Amino acid sequence: MSETPELETKRLKREVLIRIIKAFMSDNFAENVRLIPYDMRPKGSEVPFRCCVYKERAVLRSRTIAGLGFAMEDDDERTLLSDFANRALERKRPESEPLTVLQNACKGCPSARVFVTELCQNCVAKPCMKACRFGALDSNGNRAVIDNTKCKRCGLCMTACPYHAIVKTIVPCEEACPVGAIAKGEDGLAYIDSQKCISCGKCVSACPFGAPHAKSQVIDILKHIKQGREVIAMFAPALIGHLPCKPEQVQDAFLKIGFSAVYEVAQGADITAKTEAKDFKERLDQGQPFMTTSCCAGYNELVKKHLPEIKPYVSDAKTPLYYTAEIVKKEHPNAVTVFISPCFAKRREVLDNPNINYLMSFEELGAVLIALGIEIDAGSEKEFSYQSSKEAREFALSGGVARSVQAAWKGDENAIKPVLINGLDKTAIRNLKMYANTGKCAEGNLIEVMCCTGGCIAGNACLGIVKEAQKKVSDYGNQGQSLKTAGEKRND
Amino acid sequence: MDKIKVKICRGTTCFVMGGDVIKSISDTVKEKYGDKVEIETVRCLKMCQSANAFSAAPYVYIDGTIISSANVEKVVNVLESKLNK
């Protein structure tokens, strides 16, 4: 999370979550949930963002519904928030689709188009008209005008104009989505097509109104903790970069929340690294030209929904979460397992894996800590019983997965040529498609794919800034033993 | 002239509500104002303790002034107005 407009919408989402959790901890959950929009915007309060206090409350009501884990499609606008709160308590299984759009938070931005501004000088040469291949430009006598029925939004007129008088407007969510899954509907508001959506959450970060929203499972998780069930936290390696405390204090924070045990998903990352190195060796021996990594949930969804042709090249190694959950379920067969995640995309993986019950994002974890008044920096220090390797700890950095495969590699080191796809956008997807269709990748042979630019430490549900997180994760990594040197001592 | 003291809260509440980004001003402030300003991160300014004060986190203390819902822009503005007094 950098200093971008999204900070303001993230703060709003977090405040709503904190209030939901506080309400859950109180003796009147339903009523206190009902009051959230009024507590946040009481009578006579300032109206910081919207047209009036009523609109502010309506949007906050929607955020509360999503925070309780429901889709906006479920809202008939006449159900009380207290009823939603009760429904959340009764729910046996969380929602399948991770994301929803809060229609009343959506501005219904103007459609993406190319637009001639008043800076147009109506020049004699008219390079814009000459540049256009679709005959979409004309002059109305004062300035150039674009016929939107003909315009293909190629942008050639923009580059041709010597005054930079032509601009392209975008719809932030549509522009951010790498797979065209979010688009304005006939009513002008954004809708997500779940058949296409890979849950990467780029729309959530892109929308300056905070309309796309994750459906939280936090109440489901806290419910199990309150009931005294054995609930186990498995946290992603990126978390170390997103808490203001030492890595050794992380366990204490989870235990204070009420989790009964804490596992580092880095433990499973060690297994992923070794399995992937072995898999890669076999593939190279068989003459396969390249292999891609398989741990990014956004990428795995992309392969399933949009890029099946690359499937034969995707490593068969399972994700670090998969192996960790397997270990946890072996050691605690009756436990409720929760993955602590930097992103929403993992929701699909959690849903499909019977060993994992729920997902709590870093944002939600932060909200729980605040609601429960836990000062993590003051917690006691405890080492993990399993010491994860340097490479496993750095799995969350762009390049980290490739480095782990290199460290676990047994054989000629020069045989591995990593290619980093650092952020899945339309261009990256086009490249992947080309590799799959031609069966060639000129840049290298081990393609590491990370959906978020910077790696999992830049996930869309993270708390801190990427630069700081990178430093903390690397520091923690450097305290660990490398897979290269530890390989022999560990039980493979 | 006395140094202007800036205390950035790195408590859990301030961090979760977006405080991490404020630390990034340290380098630019040092570059621009040298030793006229002293920046430190402190465990908790205790501003978030009362009922719903978490919603106005992160907090930053500058020379007797508490900035709520702090961001880089606000901190720099207050800092400059104090320096130009």
Coordinates of C-alpha atoms in Angstrom, one line a residue:
Chain A
M1 CA 0.0 0.0 0.0
S2 CA 1.7 3.1 -1.1
E3 CA 0.5 6.7 -0.6
T4 CA -2.3 6.5 -3.1
P5 CA -5.9 7.6 -3.1
E6 CA -6.8 4.1 -2.0
L7 CA -5.5 4.8 1.5
E8 CA -8.6 6.7 2.3
T9 CA -10.9 3.9 1.1
K10 CA -8.8 1.3 2.9
R11 CA -9.1 3.3 6.1
L12 CA -12.9 3.3 5.7
K13 CA -13.0 -0.4 5.1
R14 CA -10.8 -1.1 8.1
E15 CA -12.8 1.1 10.4
V16 CA -16.0 -0.7 9.4
L17 CA -14.3 -4.1 10.1
I18 CA -13.0 -3.0 13.4
R19 CA -16.5 -1.9 14.4
I20 CA -18.0 -5.2 13.3
I21 CA -15.5 -7.1 15.4
K22 CA -16.1 -4.8 18.4
A23 CA -19.8 -5.4 18.0
F24 CA -19.2 -9.1 17.9
M25 CA -17.2 -9.0 21.1
S26 CA -20.0 -6.9 22.8
D27 CA -23.1 -8.4 24.4
N28 CA -25.4 -7.1 21.6
F29 CA -23.8 -8.0 18.3
A30 CA -26.9 -7.5 16.1
E31 CA -27.9 -4.1 17.5
N32 CA -24.4 -2.7 17.6
V33 CA -23.9 -3.8 13.9
R34 CA -27.1 -2.0 13.0
L35 CA -25.7 1.2 14.6
I36 CA -22.4 1.2 12.7
P37 CA -23.4 3.7 9.9
Y38 CA -25.0 6.0 12.6
D39 CA -22.0 5.7 14.9
M40 CA -19.6 6.6 12.1
R41 CA -21.8 9.4 10.8
P42 CA -23.9 10.6 13.7
K43 CA -26.5 13.3 13.6
G44 CA -25.0 16.6 12.5
S45 CA -21.6 15.0 11.6
E46 CA -19.4 16.2 8.8
V47 CA -20.0 14.8 5.4
P48 CA -16.4 14.0 4.2
F49 CA -17.0 12.1 1.0
R50 CA -20.5 11.9 -0.5
C51 CA -23.3 14.3 -1.2
C52 CA -25.1 14.1 2.2
V53 CA -25.0 12.2 5.4
Y54 CA -27.7 9.8 4.3
K55 CA -25.6 8.7 1.3
E56 CA -22.6 8.3 3.5
R57 CA -24.6 6.0 5.8
A58 CA -26.0 4.0 2.9
V59 CA -22.5 3.3 1.6
L60 CA -21.3 2.4 5.2
R61 CA -24.3 0.1 5.5
S62 CA -23.1 -1.7 2.3
R63 CA -19.5 -1.9 3.6
T64 CA -20.9 -3.5 6.7
I65 CA -22.8 -6.1 4.7
A66 CA -19.6 -7.0 2.8
G67 CA -17.7 -6.9 6.1
L68 CA -20.2 -9.4 7.5
G69 CA -19.4 -11.6 4.5
F70 CA -22.4 -11.1 2.2
A71 CA -22.7 -10.2 -1.4
M72 CA -24.4 -7.0 -2.4
E73 CA -26.6 -9.1 -4.7
D74 CA -28.1 -10.5 -1.5
D75 CA -29.2 -7.1 -0.3
D76 CA -32.8 -6.0 -1.0
E77 CA -32.0 -2.7 0.7
R78 CA -34.8 -3.2 3.2
T79 CA -33.2 -5.9 5.4
L80 CA -31.8 -4.5 8.6
L81 CA -28.1 -4.7 9.3
S82 CA -29.0 -6.5 12.5
D83 CA -30.7 -9.2 10.5
F84 CA -27.5 -9.6 8.4
A85 CA -25.5 -9.9 11.6
N86 CA -27.7 -12.7 12.8
R87 CA -27.5 -14.4 9.4
A88 CA -23.7 -14.2 9.6
L89 CA -23.8 -16.0 12.9
E90 CA -26.0 -18.8 11.5
R91 CA -24.0 -19.2 8.3
K92 CA -22.4 -22.7 8.1
R93 CA -20.3 -22.1 5.0
P94 CA -18.9 -18.8 3.7
E95 CA -19.7 -17.2 0.3
S96 CA -17.9 -18.7 -2.6
E97 CA -17.2 -15.6 -4.7
P98 CA -14.5 -13.5 -2.9
L99 CA -15.4 -10.1 -4.3
T100 CA -18.6 -8.0 -4.7
V101 CA -19.2 -4.5 -5.9
L102 CA -21.0 -2.0 -3.6
Q103 CA -23.3 -0.5 -6.2
N104 CA -24.2 2.5 -4.1
A105 CA -20.5 3.2 -3.6
C106 CA -19.8 3.0 -7.3
K107 CA -19.7 6.4 -9.0
G108 CA -20.7 5.1 -12.4
C109 CA -17.7 6.8 -13.9
P110 CA -18.0 8.0 -17.5
S111 CA -17.2 5.3 -20.0
A112 CA -13.7 5.0 -21.2
R113 CA -13.2 7.1 -24.3
V114 CA -10.9 9.3 -26.3
F115 CA -11.8 12.9 -25.9
V116 CA -10.7 16.2 -27.6
T117 CA -10.2 18.9 -24.9
E118 CA -10.6 22.6 -25.4
L119 CA -6.8 22.8 -25.9
C120 CA -7.5 21.8 -29.5
Q121 CA -6.4 24.7 -31.7
N122 CA -8.3 23.6 -34.8
C123 CA -5.0 23.6 -36.6
V124 CA -4.6 23.6 -40.4
A125 CA -2.6 20.4 -40.7
K126 CA -5.1 18.3 -38.7
P127 CA -2.7 15.4 -37.9
C128 CA -5.3 13.8 -35.7
M129 CA -7.7 13.3 -38.6
K130 CA -4.9 12.0 -40.7
A131 CA -3.7 9.6 -38.0
C132 CA -7.2 8.1 -37.4
R133 CA -7.7 4.8 -39.4
F134 CA -11.4 4.6 -38.6
G135 CA -12.6 8.0 -39.8
A136 CA -13.7 8.8 -36.3
L137 CA -12.4 12.4 -36.3
D138 CA -14.0 15.5 -37.8
S139 CA -13.9 19.2 -37.2
N140 CA -16.9 21.1 -36.0
G141 CA -15.4 24.4 -37.1
N142 CA -13.9 25.2 -33.7
R143 CA -12.2 22.0 -32.8
A144 CA -11.8 18.4 -33.6
V145 CA -14.6 16.1 -32.5
I146 CA -14.6 12.3 -32.1
D147 CA -17.4 10.1 -33.3
N148 CA -17.6 7.5 -30.5
T149 CA -19.5 5.0 -32.7
K150 CA -16.4 4.8 -35.0
C151 CA -13.6 5.4 -32.4
K152 CA -11.7 2.2 -31.5
R153 CA -9.7 4.0 -28.7
C154 CA -6.4 3.1 -30.3
G155 CA -4.9 6.4 -29.2
L156 CA -3.2 7.3 -32.6
C157 CA -4.8 10.7 -32.7
M158 CA -3.5 11.4 -29.2
T159 CA 0.1 10.8 -30.2
A160 CA -0.4 12.7 -33.4
C161 CA -1.7 15.9 -31.8
P162 CA 1.2 18.5 -31.4
Y163 CA -0.7 20.2 -28.5
H164 CA -1.4 17.1 -26.5
A165 CA -5.0 18.2 -26.7
I166 CA -6.5 14.7 -27.0
V167 CA -6.8 12.6 -23.9
K168 CA -8.1 9.1 -23.1
T169 CA -10.3 8.7 -20.1
I170 CA -10.4 5.4 -18.3
V171 CA -12.7 3.5 -15.9
P172 CA -10.1 2.6 -13.2
C173 CA -11.6 -0.8 -12.4
E174 CA -11.9 -1.8 -16.0
E175 CA -8.4 -0.6 -16.8
A176 CA -6.9 -2.5 -13.8
C177 CA -8.6 -5.8 -14.5
P178 CA -6.2 -8.0 -16.5
V179 CA -9.0 -10.3 -17.7
G180 CA -11.9 -8.0 -18.5
A181 CA -14.0 -9.4 -15.7
I182 CA -15.3 -6.1 -14.3
A183 CA -17.3 -3.7 -16.6
K184 CA -19.9 -1.1 -16.4
G185 CA -23.4 -2.5 -16.9
E186 CA -26.3 -0.8 -18.7
D187 CA -27.0 1.2 -15.5
G188 CA -23.5 2.6 -15.7
L189 CA -22.4 0.8 -12.5
A190 CA -19.6 -1.8 -12.3
Y191 CA -20.4 -5.5 -12.2
I192 CA -18.0 -8.5 -11.8
D193 CA -18.4 -11.4 -14.1
S194 CA -17.6 -14.3 -11.7
Q195 CA -17.0 -16.6 -14.7
K196 CA -14.1 -14.5 -15.8
C197 CA -12.9 -13.1 -12.4
I198 CA -9.6 -14.5 -11.1
S199 CA -10.0 -12.7 -7.7
C200 CA -6.7 -10.9 -8.1
G201 CA -8.2 -7.8 -6.4
K202 CA -6.7 -5.3 -8.7
C203 CA -10.1 -3.6 -9.1
V204 CA -10.3 -3.2 -5.3
S205 CA -7.1 -1.3 -5.2
A206 CA -7.8 0.7 -8.4
C207 CA -11.2 2.1 -7.5
P208 CA -10.9 5.5 -5.8
F209 CA -14.5 5.1 -4.4
G210 CA -13.8 1.8 -2.8
A211 CA -16.7 0.1 -4.6
P212 CA -15.2 -3.3 -5.3
H213 CA -15.1 -5.0 -1.9
A214 CA -13.9 -8.3 -0.4
K215 CA -16.5 -10.4 1.5
S216 CA -15.0 -11.0 4.8
Q217 CA -15.0 -14.3 6.7
V218 CA -13.8 -12.7 9.9
I219 CA -17.1 -13.3 11.9
D220 CA -17.1 -17.0 10.9
I221 CA -13.6 -17.3 12.2
L222 CA -14.2 -15.4 15.5
K223 CA -17.3 -17.5 16.0
H224 CA -15.3 -20.7 16.1
I225 CA -12.8 -19.1 18.5
K226 CA -15.6 -17.9 20.8
Q227 CA -17.1 -21.4 20.8
G228 CA -13.8 -22.7 22.2
R229 CA -12.9 -24.7 19.1
E230 CA -9.3 -25.5 18.3
V231 CA -8.6 -22.8 15.7
I232 CA -5.2 -22.8 14.0
A233 CA -3.5 -19.8 12.2
M234 CA -1.3 -20.5 9.2
F235 CA 0.3 -17.2 8.1
A236 CA 1.8 -16.3 4.8
P237 CA 5.5 -15.4 4.7
A238 CA 4.5 -11.8 3.6
L239 CA 3.0 -11.1 7.1
I240 CA 6.4 -10.6 8.6
G241 CA 6.6 -7.4 6.5
H242 CA 3.2 -6.1 7.5
L243 CA 3.2 -6.0 11.2
P244 CA 5.0 -3.4 13.4
C245 CA 6.8 -6.0 15.5
K246 CA 9.5 -8.6 15.5
P247 CA 8.9 -11.9 13.8
E248 CA 9.2 -13.6 17.1
Q249 CA 6.3 -11.6 18.5
V250 CA 3.8 -12.8 15.8
Q251 CA 2.9 -16.0 17.5
D252 CA 2.0 -14.2 20.7
A253 CA -0.4 -11.9 18.8
F254 CA -2.3 -14.9 17.4
L255 CA -2.5 -16.7 20.7
K256 CA -3.9 -13.5 22.3
I257 CA -6.7 -13.4 19.7
G258 CA -7.6 -16.9 20.7
F259 CA -5.9 -19.1 18.1
S260 CA -4.7 -22.3 19.7
A261 CA -1.6 -22.7 17.5
V262 CA 0.4 -20.8 14.8
Y263 CA 2.2 -22.2 11.8
E264 CA 4.4 -20.4 9.3
V265 CA 3.3 -21.2 5.7
A266 CA 7.0 -20.8 5.0
Q267 CA 7.2 -24.4 6.4
G268 CA 5.2 -25.6 3.4
A269 CA 7.2 -23.3 1.1
D270 CA 10.3 -25.4 1.9
I271 CA 8.4 -28.4 0.5
T272 CA 7.1 -26.5 -2.5
A273 CA 10.7 -25.4 -3.3
K274 CA 12.1 -28.9 -3.2
T275 CA 9.1 -30.4 -5.1
E276 CA 9.3 -27.7 -7.7
A277 CA 13.1 -28.1 -8.2
K278 CA 12.6 -31.9 -8.7
D279 CA 9.6 -31.4 -11.0
F280 CA 11.6 -28.8 -13.1
K281 CA 14.6 -31.2 -13.4
E282 CA 12.4 -34.0 -14.7
R283 CA 10.8 -31.7 -17.2
L284 CA 14.1 -30.4 -18.5
D285 CA 15.4 -34.0 -18.7
Q286 CA 12.3 -34.8 -20.8
G287 CA 13.1 -31.9 -23.0
Q288 CA 10.3 -29.5 -21.9
P289 CA 11.4 -26.0 -22.9
F290 CA 10.2 -24.1 -19.8
M291 CA 8.1 -24.4 -16.7
T292 CA 6.1 -21.9 -14.7
T293 CA 5.7 -21.7 -11.0
S294 CA 2.4 -22.7 -9.4
C295 CA 2.0 -21.0 -6.1
C296 CA 0.2 -17.7 -7.0
A297 CA -3.6 -18.2 -6.6
G298 CA -4.4 -15.4 -9.0
Y299 CA -2.2 -17.0 -11.7
N300 CA -3.7 -20.5 -11.0
E301 CA -7.2 -19.0 -11.5
L302 CA -5.9 -17.3 -14.7
V303 CA -4.7 -20.7 -16.1
K304 CA -8.0 -22.3 -15.2
K305 CA -10.3 -19.7 -16.7
H306 CA -8.3 -18.0 -19.4
L307 CA -5.1 -19.7 -20.3
P308 CA -5.6 -23.5 -20.3
E309 CA -3.0 -23.9 -23.0
I310 CA -0.2 -23.1 -20.5
K311 CA -1.4 -25.8 -18.1
P312 CA 1.1 -28.5 -19.4
Y313 CA 3.9 -26.1 -18.5
V314 CA 2.7 -25.3 -14.9
S315 CA 4.6 -27.1 -12.2
D316 CA 2.8 -29.9 -10.5
A317 CA 4.2 -28.7 -7.1
K318 CA 1.4 -27.7 -4.7
T319 CA 1.4 -24.3 -3.0
P320 CA 3.1 -23.7 0.3
L321 CA -0.3 -23.3 1.9
Y322 CA -1.3 -26.8 0.6
Y323 CA 1.6 -28.5 2.3
T324 CA 1.3 -26.5 5.5
A325 CA -2.4 -27.3 5.8
E326 CA -1.6 -31.0 5.2
I327 CA 0.9 -31.0 8.1
V328 CA -1.5 -29.1 10.3
K329 CA -4.4 -31.5 9.7
K330 CA -2.1 -34.4 10.4
E331 CA -1.1 -33.0 13.7
H332 CA -4.5 -31.5 14.6
P333 CA -7.2 -33.5 12.7
N334 CA -10.2 -31.7 14.4
A335 CA -8.9 -28.2 14.2
V336 CA -10.5 -25.3 12.2
T337 CA -7.7 -24.0 10.0
V338 CA -7.3 -20.4 8.9
F339 CA -5.0 -19.0 6.3
I340 CA -3.7 -15.5 7.1
S341 CA -3.4 -14.0 3.6
P342 CA -2.0 -11.0 1.9
C343 CA -4.6 -11.3 -0.9
F344 CA -8.1 -12.3 -1.7
A345 CA -7.2 -14.6 -4.6
K346 CA -6.3 -17.3 -2.1
R347 CA -10.0 -17.5 -1.2
R348 CA -10.5 -19.8 -4.2
E349 CA -7.7 -22.1 -3.1
V350 CA -9.0 -22.2 0.4
L351 CA -12.5 -23.0 -0.8
D352 CA -11.2 -25.9 -2.9
N353 CA -9.0 -27.4 -0.3
P354 CA -10.8 -29.5 2.4
N355 CA -7.8 -29.0 4.7
I356 CA -8.3 -25.3 5.0
N357 CA -11.5 -23.8 6.4
Y358 CA -11.2 -20.0 6.3
L359 CA -9.1 -17.1 5.1
M360 CA -8.3 -14.0 7.2
S361 CA -6.7 -11.2 5.2
F362 CA -3.9 -9.1 6.8
E363 CA -6.3 -6.2 6.8
E364 CA -8.8 -8.3 8.8
L365 CA -6.1 -9.4 11.1
G366 CA -5.2 -5.8 11.7
A367 CA -8.8 -5.0 12.4
V368 CA -9.0 -7.8 15.0
L369 CA -5.9 -6.6 16.7
I370 CA -7.3 -3.1 17.1
A371 CA -10.8 -4.3 18.2
L372 CA -9.2 -6.5 20.8
G373 CA -6.7 -3.9 21.9
I374 CA -3.7 -6.1 21.3
E375 CA -0.4 -4.2 21.1
I376 CA 1.7 -6.6 19.2
D377 CA 4.9 -4.7 19.7
A378 CA 4.5 -5.4 23.5
G379 CA 4.0 -9.2 23.1
S380 CA 6.3 -11.9 24.3
E381 CA 8.9 -13.5 21.9
K382 CA 8.8 -17.1 20.9
E383 CA 10.6 -19.0 18.2
F384 CA 8.7 -21.3 15.9
S385 CA 9.3 -25.0 16.5
Y386 CA 10.0 -25.5 12.8
Q387 CA 12.8 -23.2 11.5
S388 CA 11.9 -22.3 7.9
S389 CA 14.7 -21.7 5.4
K390 CA 15.9 -18.3 4.2
E391 CA 14.3 -18.9 0.7
A392 CA 11.0 -20.0 2.2
R393 CA 10.8 -16.8 4.2
E394 CA 11.5 -14.8 1.1
F395 CA 8.9 -16.6 -1.0
A396 CA 6.7 -13.5 -0.8
L397 CA 9.2 -11.3 -2.7
S398 CA 9.2 -11.1 -6.5
G399 CA 12.0 -13.5 -7.5
G400 CA 11.8 -15.3 -4.2
V401 CA 10.1 -18.4 -5.6
A402 CA 12.6 -18.7 -8.4
R403 CA 15.5 -18.3 -6.0
S404 CA 14.1 -21.0 -3.8
V405 CA 14.0 -23.4 -6.7
Q406 CA 17.6 -22.5 -7.5
A407 CA 18.6 -23.1 -3.9
A408 CA 16.8 -26.5 -3.8
W409 CA 18.2 -27.5 -7.2
K410 CA 20.5 -30.5 -7.4
G411 CA 22.5 -30.3 -10.6
D412 CA 24.1 -27.8 -12.9
E413 CA 23.2 -24.4 -11.6
N414 CA 23.5 -22.8 -15.0
A415 CA 20.7 -24.9 -16.3
I416 CA 18.1 -22.6 -14.6
K417 CA 17.3 -19.3 -16.3
P418 CA 14.7 -17.6 -14.3
V419 CA 12.2 -15.2 -15.9
L420 CA 10.1 -13.0 -13.6
I421 CA 6.6 -12.1 -14.3
N422 CA 6.3 -9.4 -11.7
G423 CA 2.7 -8.4 -11.8
L424 CA 0.0 -10.0 -14.1
D425 CA -1.3 -7.4 -16.5
K426 CA -2.6 -7.7 -20.0
T427 CA 0.9 -7.6 -21.5
A428 CA 2.2 -10.4 -19.2
I429 CA -0.8 -12.5 -20.1
R430 CA -0.2 -12.0 -23.8
N431 CA 3.4 -13.1 -23.3
L432 CA 2.4 -16.2 -21.3
K433 CA -0.1 -17.1 -24.1
M434 CA 2.7 -16.7 -26.7
Y435 CA 5.0 -19.0 -24.7
A436 CA 2.3 -21.6 -24.4
N437 CA 1.2 -21.5 -28.0
T438 CA 4.7 -21.5 -29.5
G439 CA 6.2 -23.8 -26.8
K440 CA 9.1 -21.4 -26.6
C441 CA 10.3 -18.8 -24.1
A442 CA 13.3 -17.0 -25.4
E443 CA 14.0 -15.2 -22.1
G444 CA 14.6 -18.2 -19.9
N445 CA 13.1 -21.5 -18.7
L446 CA 11.8 -21.1 -15.2
I447 CA 9.0 -18.6 -15.3
E448 CA 8.0 -17.2 -11.9
V449 CA 4.5 -15.7 -12.0
M450 CA 3.4 -13.4 -9.4
C451 CA 0.1 -11.6 -9.8
C452 CA 1.0 -8.6 -7.7
T453 CA 3.8 -6.3 -8.7
G454 CA 6.5 -6.8 -6.0
G455 CA 5.2 -10.3 -5.0
C456 CA 2.9 -11.3 -2.2
I457 CA 4.3 -8.5 0.0
A458 CA 2.4 -6.2 -2.3
G459 CA -0.9 -8.1 -2.0
N460 CA -4.1 -6.2 -2.1
A461 CA -5.0 -6.9 1.5
C462 CA -1.7 -5.8 3.0
L463 CA -1.2 -3.2 5.7
G464 CA 2.2 -1.6 5.3
I465 CA 4.1 -0.1 2.4
V466 CA 5.9 -2.4 0.0
K467 CA 9.4 -1.0 0.5
E468 CA 9.3 -1.5 4.3
A469 CA 7.8 -4.9 4.0
Q470 CA 10.5 -6.0 1.6
K471 CA 13.2 -5.0 4.0
K472 CA 11.5 -6.7 7.0
V473 CA 11.0 -9.9 5.0
S474 CA 14.6 -9.9 3.7
D475 CA 15.9 -9.3 7.2
Y476 CA 13.9 -12.3 8.5
G477 CA 15.1 -14.3 5.6
N478 CA 18.7 -13.5 6.4
Q479 CA 18.2 -15.0 9.9
G480 CA 17.3 -18.3 8.4
Q481 CA 19.5 -21.0 7.0
S482 CA 19.7 -21.4 3.2
L483 CA 18.1 -24.4 1.6
K484 CA 21.4 -24.8 -0.2
T485 CA 23.4 -25.4 2.9
A486 CA 20.6 -26.9 5.0
G487 CA 19.5 -29.4 2.3
E488 CA 21.5 -32.3 3.6
K489 CA 20.5 -31.9 7.3
R490 CA 16.8 -31.6 6.6
N491 CA 14.6 -34.6 6.0
D492 CA 13.6 -34.4 2.4
Chain B
M1 CA 16.7 27.4 17.7
D2 CA 15.5 24.3 19.4
K3 CA 15.0 21.2 17.3
I4 CA 11.5 20.4 16.3
K5 CA 10.6 17.0 17.6
V6 CA 8.4 14.7 15.5
K7 CA 7.1 11.5 17.0
I8 CA 5.5 9.0 14.7
C9 CA 3.4 6.4 16.4
R10 CA 4.2 2.8 15.4
G11 CA 1.6 1.2 17.7
T12 CA -0.6 -1.5 16.2
T13 CA -3.6 0.8 15.7
C14 CA -1.6 3.5 13.9
F15 CA 0.1 1.0 11.7
V16 CA -3.1 -0.8 10.7
M17 CA -4.8 2.5 9.9
G18 CA -2.1 3.5 7.4
G19 CA 0.8 4.8 9.5
D20 CA 3.6 2.9 7.8
V21 CA 3.7 5.3 4.9
I22 CA 4.5 8.3 7.2
K23 CA 7.8 6.8 8.2
S24 CA 8.9 7.3 4.6
I25 CA 9.2 11.1 5.2
S26 CA 12.3 10.6 7.4
D27 CA 14.8 10.6 4.6
T28 CA 13.3 13.6 2.7
V29 CA 12.9 15.6 5.9
K30 CA 16.5 14.9 6.9
E31 CA 17.6 16.0 3.4
K32 CA 15.6 19.2 3.4
Y33 CA 15.9 20.4 7.0
G34 CA 19.0 18.7 8.2
D35 CA 19.2 18.7 12.0
K36 CA 16.5 21.3 12.5
V37 CA 14.0 18.4 12.8
E38 CA 14.4 15.3 14.8
I39 CA 12.1 12.3 13.8
E40 CA 11.6 9.3 16.0
T41 CA 9.2 6.4 15.9
V42 CA 7.6 5.7 19.3
R43 CA 5.8 2.7 20.6
C44 CA 2.4 4.2 21.2
L45 CA 1.3 7.8 21.8
K46 CA -1.7 6.4 23.7
M47 CA -4.0 8.5 21.5
C48 CA -6.1 5.6 20.3
Q49 CA -7.1 4.4 23.8
S50 CA -10.4 6.1 24.3
A51 CA -13.7 4.7 22.8
N52 CA -13.5 5.3 19.1
A53 CA -10.3 7.2 18.8
F54 CA -8.9 4.4 16.6
S55 CA -10.9 5.8 13.7
A56 CA -8.7 8.9 13.7
A57 CA -5.4 7.0 13.7
P58 CA -2.6 7.2 12.6
Y59 CA -1.4 9.9 15.0
V60 CA 1.7 12.0 14.8
Y61 CA 3.1 14.3 17.4
I62 CA 4.9 17.4 16.3
D63 CA 6.3 19.8 18.9
G64 CA 3.2 20.0 21.1
T65 CA 0.6 19.4 18.3
I66 CA -1.1 16.1 17.7
I67 CA -2.1 15.4 14.1
S68 CA -4.9 12.9 13.8
S69 CA -5.7 10.9 10.6
A70 CA -2.2 11.8 9.7
N71 CA -0.7 11.4 6.3
V72 CA 2.5 12.6 4.7
E73 CA 0.9 15.8 3.4
K74 CA -0.5 16.8 6.8
V75 CA 2.8 16.1 8.6
V76 CA 4.8 18.1 6.1
N77 CA 2.4 21.0 6.2
V78 CA 2.5 21.3 10.0
L79 CA 6.2 20.8 10.0
E80 CA 6.7 23.7 7.5
S81 CA 4.4 26.0 9.4
K82 CA 6.3 25.4 12.6
L83 CA 9.7 25.9 10.9
N84 CA 8.5 29.2 9.3
K85 CA 7.2 30.7 12.5

